[in-house]
Structures are given as structure tokens and as C-alpha cells.
GROMACS .gro file of C-alpha atoms in nm:
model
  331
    1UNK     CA    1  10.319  16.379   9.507
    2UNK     CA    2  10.091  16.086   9.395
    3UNK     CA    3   9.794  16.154   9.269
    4UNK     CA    4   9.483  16.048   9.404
    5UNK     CA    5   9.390  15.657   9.400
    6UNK     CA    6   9.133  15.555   9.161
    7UNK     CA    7   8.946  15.285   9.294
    8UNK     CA    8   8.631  15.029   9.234
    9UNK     CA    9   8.359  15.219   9.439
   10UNK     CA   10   8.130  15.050   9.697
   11UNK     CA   11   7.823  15.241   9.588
   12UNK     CA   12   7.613  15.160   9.913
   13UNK     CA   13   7.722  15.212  10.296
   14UNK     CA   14   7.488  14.989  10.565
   15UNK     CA   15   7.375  15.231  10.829
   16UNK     CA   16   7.554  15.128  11.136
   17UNK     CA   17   7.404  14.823  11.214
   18UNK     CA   18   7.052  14.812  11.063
   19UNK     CA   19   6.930  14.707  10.774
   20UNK     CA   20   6.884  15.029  10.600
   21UNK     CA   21   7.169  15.086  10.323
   22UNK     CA   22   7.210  15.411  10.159
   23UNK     CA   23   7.448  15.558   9.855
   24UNK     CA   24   7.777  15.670   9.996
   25UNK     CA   25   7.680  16.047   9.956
   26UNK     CA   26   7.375  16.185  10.025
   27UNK     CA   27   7.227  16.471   9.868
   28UNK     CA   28   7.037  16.747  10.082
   29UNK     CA   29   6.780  16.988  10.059
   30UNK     CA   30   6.845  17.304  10.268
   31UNK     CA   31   6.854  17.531   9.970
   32UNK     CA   32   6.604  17.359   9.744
   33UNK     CA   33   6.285  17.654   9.798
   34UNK     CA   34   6.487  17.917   9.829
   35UNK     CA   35   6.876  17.985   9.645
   36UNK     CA   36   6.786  17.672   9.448
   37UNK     CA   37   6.516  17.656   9.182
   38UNK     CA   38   6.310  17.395   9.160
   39UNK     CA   39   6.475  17.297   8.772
   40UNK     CA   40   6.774  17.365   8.888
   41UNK     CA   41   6.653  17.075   9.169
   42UNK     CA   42   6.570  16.850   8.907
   43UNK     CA   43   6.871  16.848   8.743
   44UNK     CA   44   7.041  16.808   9.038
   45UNK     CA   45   6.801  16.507   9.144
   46UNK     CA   46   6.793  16.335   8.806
   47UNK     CA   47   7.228  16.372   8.774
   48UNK     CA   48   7.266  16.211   9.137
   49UNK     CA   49   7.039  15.912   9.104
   50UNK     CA   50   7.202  15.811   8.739
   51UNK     CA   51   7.506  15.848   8.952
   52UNK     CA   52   7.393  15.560   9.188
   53UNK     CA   53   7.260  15.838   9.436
   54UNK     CA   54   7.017  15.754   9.707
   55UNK     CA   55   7.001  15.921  10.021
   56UNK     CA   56   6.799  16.241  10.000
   57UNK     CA   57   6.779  16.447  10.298
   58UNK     CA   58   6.496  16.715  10.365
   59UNK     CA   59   6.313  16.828  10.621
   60UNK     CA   60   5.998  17.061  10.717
   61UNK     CA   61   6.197  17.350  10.815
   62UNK     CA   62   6.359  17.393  10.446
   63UNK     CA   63   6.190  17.675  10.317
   64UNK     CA   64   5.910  17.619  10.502
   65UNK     CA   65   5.820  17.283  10.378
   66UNK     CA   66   5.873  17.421  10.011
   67UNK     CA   67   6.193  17.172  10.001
   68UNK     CA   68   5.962  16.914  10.059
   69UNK     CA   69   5.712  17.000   9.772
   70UNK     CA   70   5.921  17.047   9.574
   71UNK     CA   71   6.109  16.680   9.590
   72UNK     CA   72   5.716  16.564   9.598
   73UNK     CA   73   5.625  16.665   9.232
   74UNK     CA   74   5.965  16.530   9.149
   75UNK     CA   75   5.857  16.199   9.286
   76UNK     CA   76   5.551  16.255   9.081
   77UNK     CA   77   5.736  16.317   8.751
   78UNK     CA   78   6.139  16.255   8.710
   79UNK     CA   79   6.234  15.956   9.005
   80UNK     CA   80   6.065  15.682   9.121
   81UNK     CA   81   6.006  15.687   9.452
   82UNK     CA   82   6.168  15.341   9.475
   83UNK     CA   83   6.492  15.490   9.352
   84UNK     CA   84   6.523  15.710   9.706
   85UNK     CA   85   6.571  15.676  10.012
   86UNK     CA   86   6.395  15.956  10.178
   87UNK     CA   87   6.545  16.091  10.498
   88UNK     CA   88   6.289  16.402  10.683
   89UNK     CA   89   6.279  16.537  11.014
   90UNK     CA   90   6.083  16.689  11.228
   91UNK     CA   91   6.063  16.918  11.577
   92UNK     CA   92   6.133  17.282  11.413
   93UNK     CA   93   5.813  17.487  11.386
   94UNK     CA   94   5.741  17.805  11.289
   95UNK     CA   95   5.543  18.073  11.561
   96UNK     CA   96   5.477  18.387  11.486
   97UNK     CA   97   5.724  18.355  11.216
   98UNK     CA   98   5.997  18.274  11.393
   99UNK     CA   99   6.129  17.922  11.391
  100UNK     CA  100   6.166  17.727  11.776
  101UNK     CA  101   6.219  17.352  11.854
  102UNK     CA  102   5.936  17.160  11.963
  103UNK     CA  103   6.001  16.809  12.027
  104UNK     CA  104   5.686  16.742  12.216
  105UNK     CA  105   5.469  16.409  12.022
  106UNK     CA  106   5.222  16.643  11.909
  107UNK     CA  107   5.453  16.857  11.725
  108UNK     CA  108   5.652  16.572  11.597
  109UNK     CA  109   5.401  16.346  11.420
  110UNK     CA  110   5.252  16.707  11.323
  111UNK     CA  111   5.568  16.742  11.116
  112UNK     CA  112   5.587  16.456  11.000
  113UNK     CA  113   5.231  16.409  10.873
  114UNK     CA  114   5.299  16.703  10.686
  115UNK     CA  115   5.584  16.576  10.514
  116UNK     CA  116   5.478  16.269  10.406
  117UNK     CA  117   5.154  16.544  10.192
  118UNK     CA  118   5.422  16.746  10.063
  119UNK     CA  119   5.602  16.459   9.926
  120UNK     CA  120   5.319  16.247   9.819
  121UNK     CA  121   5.440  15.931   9.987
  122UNK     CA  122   5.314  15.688  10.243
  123UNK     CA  123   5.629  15.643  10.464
  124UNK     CA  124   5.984  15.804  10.443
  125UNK     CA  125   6.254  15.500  10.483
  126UNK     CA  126   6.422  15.758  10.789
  127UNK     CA  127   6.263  16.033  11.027
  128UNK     CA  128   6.486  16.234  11.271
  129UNK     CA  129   6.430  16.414  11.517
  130UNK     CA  130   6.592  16.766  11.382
  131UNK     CA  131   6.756  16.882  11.719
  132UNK     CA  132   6.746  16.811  12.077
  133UNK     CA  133   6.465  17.005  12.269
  134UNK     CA  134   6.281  17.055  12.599
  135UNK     CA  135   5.984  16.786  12.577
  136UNK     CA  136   6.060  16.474  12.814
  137UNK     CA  137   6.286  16.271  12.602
  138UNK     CA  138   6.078  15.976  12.669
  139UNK     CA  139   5.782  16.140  12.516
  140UNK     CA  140   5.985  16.218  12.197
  141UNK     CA  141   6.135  15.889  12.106
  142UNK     CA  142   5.742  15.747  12.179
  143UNK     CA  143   5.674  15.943  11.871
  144UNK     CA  144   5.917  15.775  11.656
  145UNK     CA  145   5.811  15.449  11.819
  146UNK     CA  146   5.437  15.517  11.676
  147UNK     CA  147   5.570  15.674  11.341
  148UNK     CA  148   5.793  15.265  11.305
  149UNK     CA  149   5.502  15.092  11.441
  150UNK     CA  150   5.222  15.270  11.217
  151UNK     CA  151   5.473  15.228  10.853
  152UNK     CA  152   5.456  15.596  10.812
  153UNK     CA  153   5.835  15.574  10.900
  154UNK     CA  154   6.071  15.224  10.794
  155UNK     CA  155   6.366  15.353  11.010
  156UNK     CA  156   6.392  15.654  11.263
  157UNK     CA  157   6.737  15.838  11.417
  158UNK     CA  158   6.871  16.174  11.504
  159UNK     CA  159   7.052  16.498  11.414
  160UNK     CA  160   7.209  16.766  11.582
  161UNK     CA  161   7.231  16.537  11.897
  162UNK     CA  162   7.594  16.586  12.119
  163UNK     CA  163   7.728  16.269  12.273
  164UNK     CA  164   7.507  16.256  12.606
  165UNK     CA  165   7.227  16.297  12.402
  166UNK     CA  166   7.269  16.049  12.140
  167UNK     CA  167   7.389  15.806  12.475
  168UNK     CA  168   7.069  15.885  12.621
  169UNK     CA  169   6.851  15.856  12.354
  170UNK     CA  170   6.981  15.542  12.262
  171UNK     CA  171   6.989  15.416  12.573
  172UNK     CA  172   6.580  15.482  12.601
  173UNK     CA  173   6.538  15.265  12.332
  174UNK     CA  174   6.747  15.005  12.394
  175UNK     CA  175   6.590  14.964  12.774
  176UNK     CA  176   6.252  14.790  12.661
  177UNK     CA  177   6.208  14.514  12.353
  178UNK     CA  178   6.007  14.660  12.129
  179UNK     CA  179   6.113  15.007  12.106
  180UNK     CA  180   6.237  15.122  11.731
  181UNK     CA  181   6.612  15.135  11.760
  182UNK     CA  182   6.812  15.455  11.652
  183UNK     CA  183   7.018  15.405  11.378
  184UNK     CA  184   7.162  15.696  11.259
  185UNK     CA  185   7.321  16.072  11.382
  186UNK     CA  186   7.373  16.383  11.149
  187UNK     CA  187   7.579  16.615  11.289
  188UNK     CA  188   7.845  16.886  11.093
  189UNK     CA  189   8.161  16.744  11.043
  190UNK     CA  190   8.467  16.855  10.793
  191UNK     CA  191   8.781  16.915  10.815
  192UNK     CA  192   8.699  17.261  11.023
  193UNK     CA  193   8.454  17.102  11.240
  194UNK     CA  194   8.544  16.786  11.394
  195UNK     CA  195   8.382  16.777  11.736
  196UNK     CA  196   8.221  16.492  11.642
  197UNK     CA  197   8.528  16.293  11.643
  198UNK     CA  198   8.552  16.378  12.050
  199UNK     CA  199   8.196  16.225  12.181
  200UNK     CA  200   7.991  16.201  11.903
  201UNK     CA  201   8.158  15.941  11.666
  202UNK     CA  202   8.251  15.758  12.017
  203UNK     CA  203   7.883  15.688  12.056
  204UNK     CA  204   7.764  15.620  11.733
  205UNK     CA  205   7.995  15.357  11.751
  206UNK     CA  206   7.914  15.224  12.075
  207UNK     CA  207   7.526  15.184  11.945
  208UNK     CA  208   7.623  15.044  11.645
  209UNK     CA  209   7.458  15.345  11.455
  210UNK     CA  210   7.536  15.554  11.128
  211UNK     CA  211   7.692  15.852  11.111
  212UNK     CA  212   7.550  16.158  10.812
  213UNK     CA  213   7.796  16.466  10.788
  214UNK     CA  214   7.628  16.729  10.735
  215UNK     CA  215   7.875  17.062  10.572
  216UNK     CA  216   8.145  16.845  10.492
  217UNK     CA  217   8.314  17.126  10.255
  218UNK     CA  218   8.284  17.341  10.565
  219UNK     CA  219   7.980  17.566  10.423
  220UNK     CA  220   8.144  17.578  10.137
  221UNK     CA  221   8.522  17.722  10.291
  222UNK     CA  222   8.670  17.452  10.147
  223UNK     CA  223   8.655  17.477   9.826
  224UNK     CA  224   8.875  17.783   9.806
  225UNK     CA  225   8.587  18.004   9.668
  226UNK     CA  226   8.685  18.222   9.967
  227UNK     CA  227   9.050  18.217   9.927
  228UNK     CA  228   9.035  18.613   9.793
  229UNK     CA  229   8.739  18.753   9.927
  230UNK     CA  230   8.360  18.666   9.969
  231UNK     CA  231   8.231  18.608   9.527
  232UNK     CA  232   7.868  18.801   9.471
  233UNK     CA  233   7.704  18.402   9.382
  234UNK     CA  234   7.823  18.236   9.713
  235UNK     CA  235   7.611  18.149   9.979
  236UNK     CA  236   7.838  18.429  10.208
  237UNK     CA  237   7.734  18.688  10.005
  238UNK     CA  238   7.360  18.644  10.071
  239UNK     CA  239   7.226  18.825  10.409
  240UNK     CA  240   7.023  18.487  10.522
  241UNK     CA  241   7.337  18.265  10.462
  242UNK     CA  242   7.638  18.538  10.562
  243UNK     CA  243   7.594  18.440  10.940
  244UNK     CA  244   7.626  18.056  10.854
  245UNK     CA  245   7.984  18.123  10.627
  246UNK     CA  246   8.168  18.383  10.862
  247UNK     CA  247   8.281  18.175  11.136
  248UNK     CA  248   8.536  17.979  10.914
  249UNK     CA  249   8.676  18.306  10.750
  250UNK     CA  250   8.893  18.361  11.047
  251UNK     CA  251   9.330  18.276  11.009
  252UNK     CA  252   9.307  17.913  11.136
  253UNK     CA  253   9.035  17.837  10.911
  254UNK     CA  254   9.243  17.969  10.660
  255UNK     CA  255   9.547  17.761  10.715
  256UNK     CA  256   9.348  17.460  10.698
  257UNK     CA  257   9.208  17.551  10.350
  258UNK     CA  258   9.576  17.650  10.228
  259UNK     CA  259   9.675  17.307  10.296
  260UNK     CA  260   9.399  17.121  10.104
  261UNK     CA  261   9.487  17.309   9.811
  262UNK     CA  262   9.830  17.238   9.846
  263UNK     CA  263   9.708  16.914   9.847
  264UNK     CA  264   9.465  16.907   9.591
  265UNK     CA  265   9.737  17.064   9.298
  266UNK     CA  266   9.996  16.789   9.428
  267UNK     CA  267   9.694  16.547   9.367
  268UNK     CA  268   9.606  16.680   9.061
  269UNK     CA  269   9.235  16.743   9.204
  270UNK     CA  270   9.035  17.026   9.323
  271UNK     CA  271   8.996  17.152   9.698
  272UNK     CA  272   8.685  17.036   9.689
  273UNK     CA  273   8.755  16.687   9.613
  274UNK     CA  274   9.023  16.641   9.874
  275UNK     CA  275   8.764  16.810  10.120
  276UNK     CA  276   8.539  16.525  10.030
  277UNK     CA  277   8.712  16.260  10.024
  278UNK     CA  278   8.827  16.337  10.311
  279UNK     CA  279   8.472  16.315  10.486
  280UNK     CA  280   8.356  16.090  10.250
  281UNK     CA  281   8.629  15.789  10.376
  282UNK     CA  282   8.667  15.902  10.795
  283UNK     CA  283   8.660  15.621  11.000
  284UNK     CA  284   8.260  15.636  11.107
  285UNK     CA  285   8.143  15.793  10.834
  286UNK     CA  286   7.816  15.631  10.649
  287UNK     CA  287   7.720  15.959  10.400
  288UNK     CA  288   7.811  16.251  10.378
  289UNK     CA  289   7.541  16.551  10.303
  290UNK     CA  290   7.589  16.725   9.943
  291UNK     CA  291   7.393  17.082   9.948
  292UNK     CA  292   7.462  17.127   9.578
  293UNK     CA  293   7.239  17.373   9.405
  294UNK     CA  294   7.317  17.315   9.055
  295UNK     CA  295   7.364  17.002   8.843
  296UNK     CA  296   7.730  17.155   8.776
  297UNK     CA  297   7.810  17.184   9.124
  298UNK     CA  298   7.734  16.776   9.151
  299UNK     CA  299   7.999  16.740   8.860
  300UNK     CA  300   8.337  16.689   9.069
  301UNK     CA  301   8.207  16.475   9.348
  302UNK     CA  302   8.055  16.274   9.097
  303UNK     CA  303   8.408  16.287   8.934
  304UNK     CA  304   8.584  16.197   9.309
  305UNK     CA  305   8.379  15.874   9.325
  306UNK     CA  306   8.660  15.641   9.203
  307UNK     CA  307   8.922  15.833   9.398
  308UNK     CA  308   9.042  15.800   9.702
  309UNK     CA  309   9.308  15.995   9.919
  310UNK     CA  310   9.662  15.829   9.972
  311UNK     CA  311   9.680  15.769  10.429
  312UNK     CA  312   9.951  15.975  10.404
  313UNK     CA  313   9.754  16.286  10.317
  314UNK     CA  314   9.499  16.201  10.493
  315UNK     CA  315   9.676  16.211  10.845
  316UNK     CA  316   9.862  16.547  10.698
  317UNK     CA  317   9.520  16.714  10.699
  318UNK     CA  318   9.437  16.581  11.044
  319UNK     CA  319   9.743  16.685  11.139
  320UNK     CA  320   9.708  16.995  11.024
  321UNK     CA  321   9.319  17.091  11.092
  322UNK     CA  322   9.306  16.986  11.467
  323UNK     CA  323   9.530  16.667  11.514
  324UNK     CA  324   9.490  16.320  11.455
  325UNK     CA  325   9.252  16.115  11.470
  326UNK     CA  326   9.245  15.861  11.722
  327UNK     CA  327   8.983  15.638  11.532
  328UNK     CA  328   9.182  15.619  11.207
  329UNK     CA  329   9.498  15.563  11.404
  330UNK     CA  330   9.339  15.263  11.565
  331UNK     CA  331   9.237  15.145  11.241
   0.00000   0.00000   0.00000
């Protein structure tokens, strides 16, 4: 088998159709507070941006805003913040110490007022609304019109929106000059989740908008940590994360991790790169999500960013994880 095609990287991705541009992996945040320390964060931070890194996404909800301090006082000390390109979010809340979706205006420009403390910024260049909720969507997306229109946010999107929704919402804003366009979607997407490809993708592309995987190593399945059983350091092991890793323990998951490492020893790479590279280069894609936790774990996709996977393996693994896809094939 061939190995895996080095190539000259194109270190930035335009966001669908806006002016925003953004490395071609994005790092995120969902552990930083909580399994990752906030050195170990630094390392992490400081390794990605040498690396031509970027996109950094957070949000309120990780670790209760301490994902957000914590990239704050690195802002403050290791990265300028001209180096980033801060992605947030906002609409989950904690009640009585349970977390619910609120995507009412109040609760929104709550959020995001909050963020912008805890990072010690003035704007972030993209705020999202974190998941779809029961507030009338036109009072939602007149909250990201305000947070454009006041600078505390340069460019504003989604995540965790199906097709209708993202149709909808984009829609909204398309229906009156003046309202701040969406330009981006983050939904999960790998190799053993690729719903997106059915409605979601369909629509970014309609709306001319960007598309942010998040779990493209399919919480971590794909790297072949799991091939044997669940290791004592991985994220299954842990009772707040075991929930999040079960569902792609089951035989077909397995199948479709057997064949990237098939793949990855005829490539002379790991499971994790073909994994990525695989996300990383899907027709739609913009960036995928990294939630490394250590600046070791940043290593090999670092390593995969001259690389790229032959077609022909490529269209194997769609083959073999769900079929192929219609977008590449029209390619």
C-alpha cells in the first residue's frame, strides 16, 4: 500500500463564504477545567499556535466557565490575543446545578457577557448559539444580531443545529438586509458519526456556511486505545465521560476502527492520523475540533499536517463506515 501523501499544507480554511478564515484544525476546550490542567493547557495552547493554530473553541458550559478562565490568563501571559481566533457559545445554563438550554436573549447575551470577563477580551471573532432550544427562534438570532452590531462579537453561527434548523435559522437572517449572516455549523462528525453528511452538510452548503467537526476521532474510538478493553487514563474510564465513550464500543463500531488500522499500518501512520485526515479533508469540512489534553497528544496531528490520504482509501473507509459519500463522489 502507498503510504500517505505528503503535501504543501494550506494552513488557513475561509469559513464558508465570509470573511472569517481560521487554521485548518481547531483546538477545543471541553476538558480544559476539569481532566486537563491548566499547564497542561498551556502547553497545549503554546504547541498549537507555533504550529500555525488558530481556531480555539470554548464555551460557558466547560467546566462551568473555568475553560474560559483559564484560556483568559493565557491571553494575559503566553498568546496574544491577536494570534486566536476565539470561537464561544452560549444558551447552556446552570439551575439548581443542573445544566438546561436557554436560548431566550436574556440568557444569551448573559453568556456571552460572561465570557468575554473570563477571557479578558472585548469581542470573540465567533459566538454560537450552543444548541437549539425553546425561545422563539426569532428572538435568539436578535441576540446575535445585537452581539455583531455592538463589536462584542466579529462573526456569529451555530452548533448542534440538524438540517431544518440550520435551514431555518439561516433563512431568518437572510429574510431582512441587515441581519448578521450565519456562517458557520459545529456538529459531531467522524468516521462513526456521519449524519451530517445526510442534511446537515446539504445545508451548510446551500448557505454558503462553514462546517466545525466536532469528535472527529469518534471520542477518542478511533484511535484504537479501545481496541482491548477500556485503559484506566482514557476519557471511558472516568464516570463523567463513560456515558459519552460507550455508544461506539458496540461490533459495528468496531469494524470500522479495524479497518483504519488496517489502514493506518499499510500507510505507515497511526489510527489516529488516518481518522483525521479523514475529517480533516471531507468534502465540507472547514476545521475540525482537537480535544487534546496534553501537549503530547497534539504531537501526531501536528505530524499529519503535510499528509494527506490517497482517494482510494478514502472511499474504502466510506465504504466501509456507512457508504459513500455522495459529496466526494460529485467532486
Amino acid at each position: 500500500m502507498a503510504p500517505a501523501t505528503k503535501t504543501a499544507p494550506q494552513r488557513t480554511r475561509q469559513v464558508g463564504f465570509s470573511g472569517l478564515t481560521v487554521s485548518r484544525f481547531g483546538l477545543g476546550t471541553m476538558t480544559w477545567g476539569r481532566d486537563t490542567r491548566a499547564e497542561d493547557a498551556r502547553g497545549v495552547l503554546r504547541g498549537f499556535v507555533d504550529a500555525g493554530g488558530s481556531l480555539i473553541d470554548t464555551a460557558p458550559a466547560y467546566a462551568r466557565g473555568d475553560a474560559e478562565r483559564i484560556l483568559g490568563r493565557l491571553l494575559r501571559a503566553d498568546v496574544a490575543r491577536s494570534d486566536l481566533v476565539i470561537a464561544t457559545k452560549a444558551g447552556f445554563v446552570f439551575r439548581d446545578g443542573a445544566r438546561t438550554v436557554d436560548t431566550s436573549r436574556h440568557a444569551l447575551l448573559d453568556d456571552l457577557r460572561g465570557s468575554l470577563e473570563r477571557l479578558g477580551t472585548d469581542h470573540v471573532d465567533l459566538w454560537q448559539v450552543h444548541a437549539w432550544g425553546h425561545a422563539p427562534l426569532e428572538e435568539t438570532l436578535a441576540a446575535l444580531d445585537f452581539a455583531v452590531a455592538s463589536g462584542m462579537a466579529r462573526y456569529v453561527g451555530l452548533s448542534n443545529f440538524v438540517g431544518w434548523q440550520t435551514a431555518a435559522s439561516a433563512t431568518w437572517q437572510r429574510a431582512v438586509p441587515g441581519r448578521a449572516p450565519l456562517v458557520s455549523n459545529q456538529v459531531e462528525y467522524s468516521l462513526l458519526a456521519r449524519r451530517a453528511e445526510v442534511e446537515v452538510l446539504p445545508a451548510l452548503q446551500h448557505f454558503g456556511m462553514g462546517f466545525f467537526p466536532w469528535s472527529p476521532l469518534g471520542r477518542g474510538v478511533l484511535t484504537g486505545k479501545y481496541r482491548t478493553g477500556v485503559p484506566r487514563d482514557s476519557r471511558g474510564a472516568t464516570r463523567h465521560f463513560q456515558w459519552y465513550v460507550e455508544p461506539y464500543l458496540e461490533p459495528r463500531s468496531r469494524a470500522v476502527v479495524e479497518a483504519v488500522a488496517r489502514a493506518a499500518d499499510g500507510l505507515g501512520i497511526t489510527p489516529l492520523q488516518v481518522a483525521y485526515l479523514w475529517v480533516r479533508d471531507a468534502p465540507g469540512v472547514t476545521a475540525p475540533l482537537l480535544g487534546v489534553r496534553t501537549a503530547a497528544q497534539l504531537a501526531p496531528y501536528l505530524e499529519a499536517e503535510e499528509m494527506t490520504l490517497p482517494d482510494e482509501i478514502a472511499r474504502a473507509l466510506d465504504d466501509v463506515s456507512g457508504g459513500p459519500n455522495e459529496a466526494r463522489d460529485a467532486s
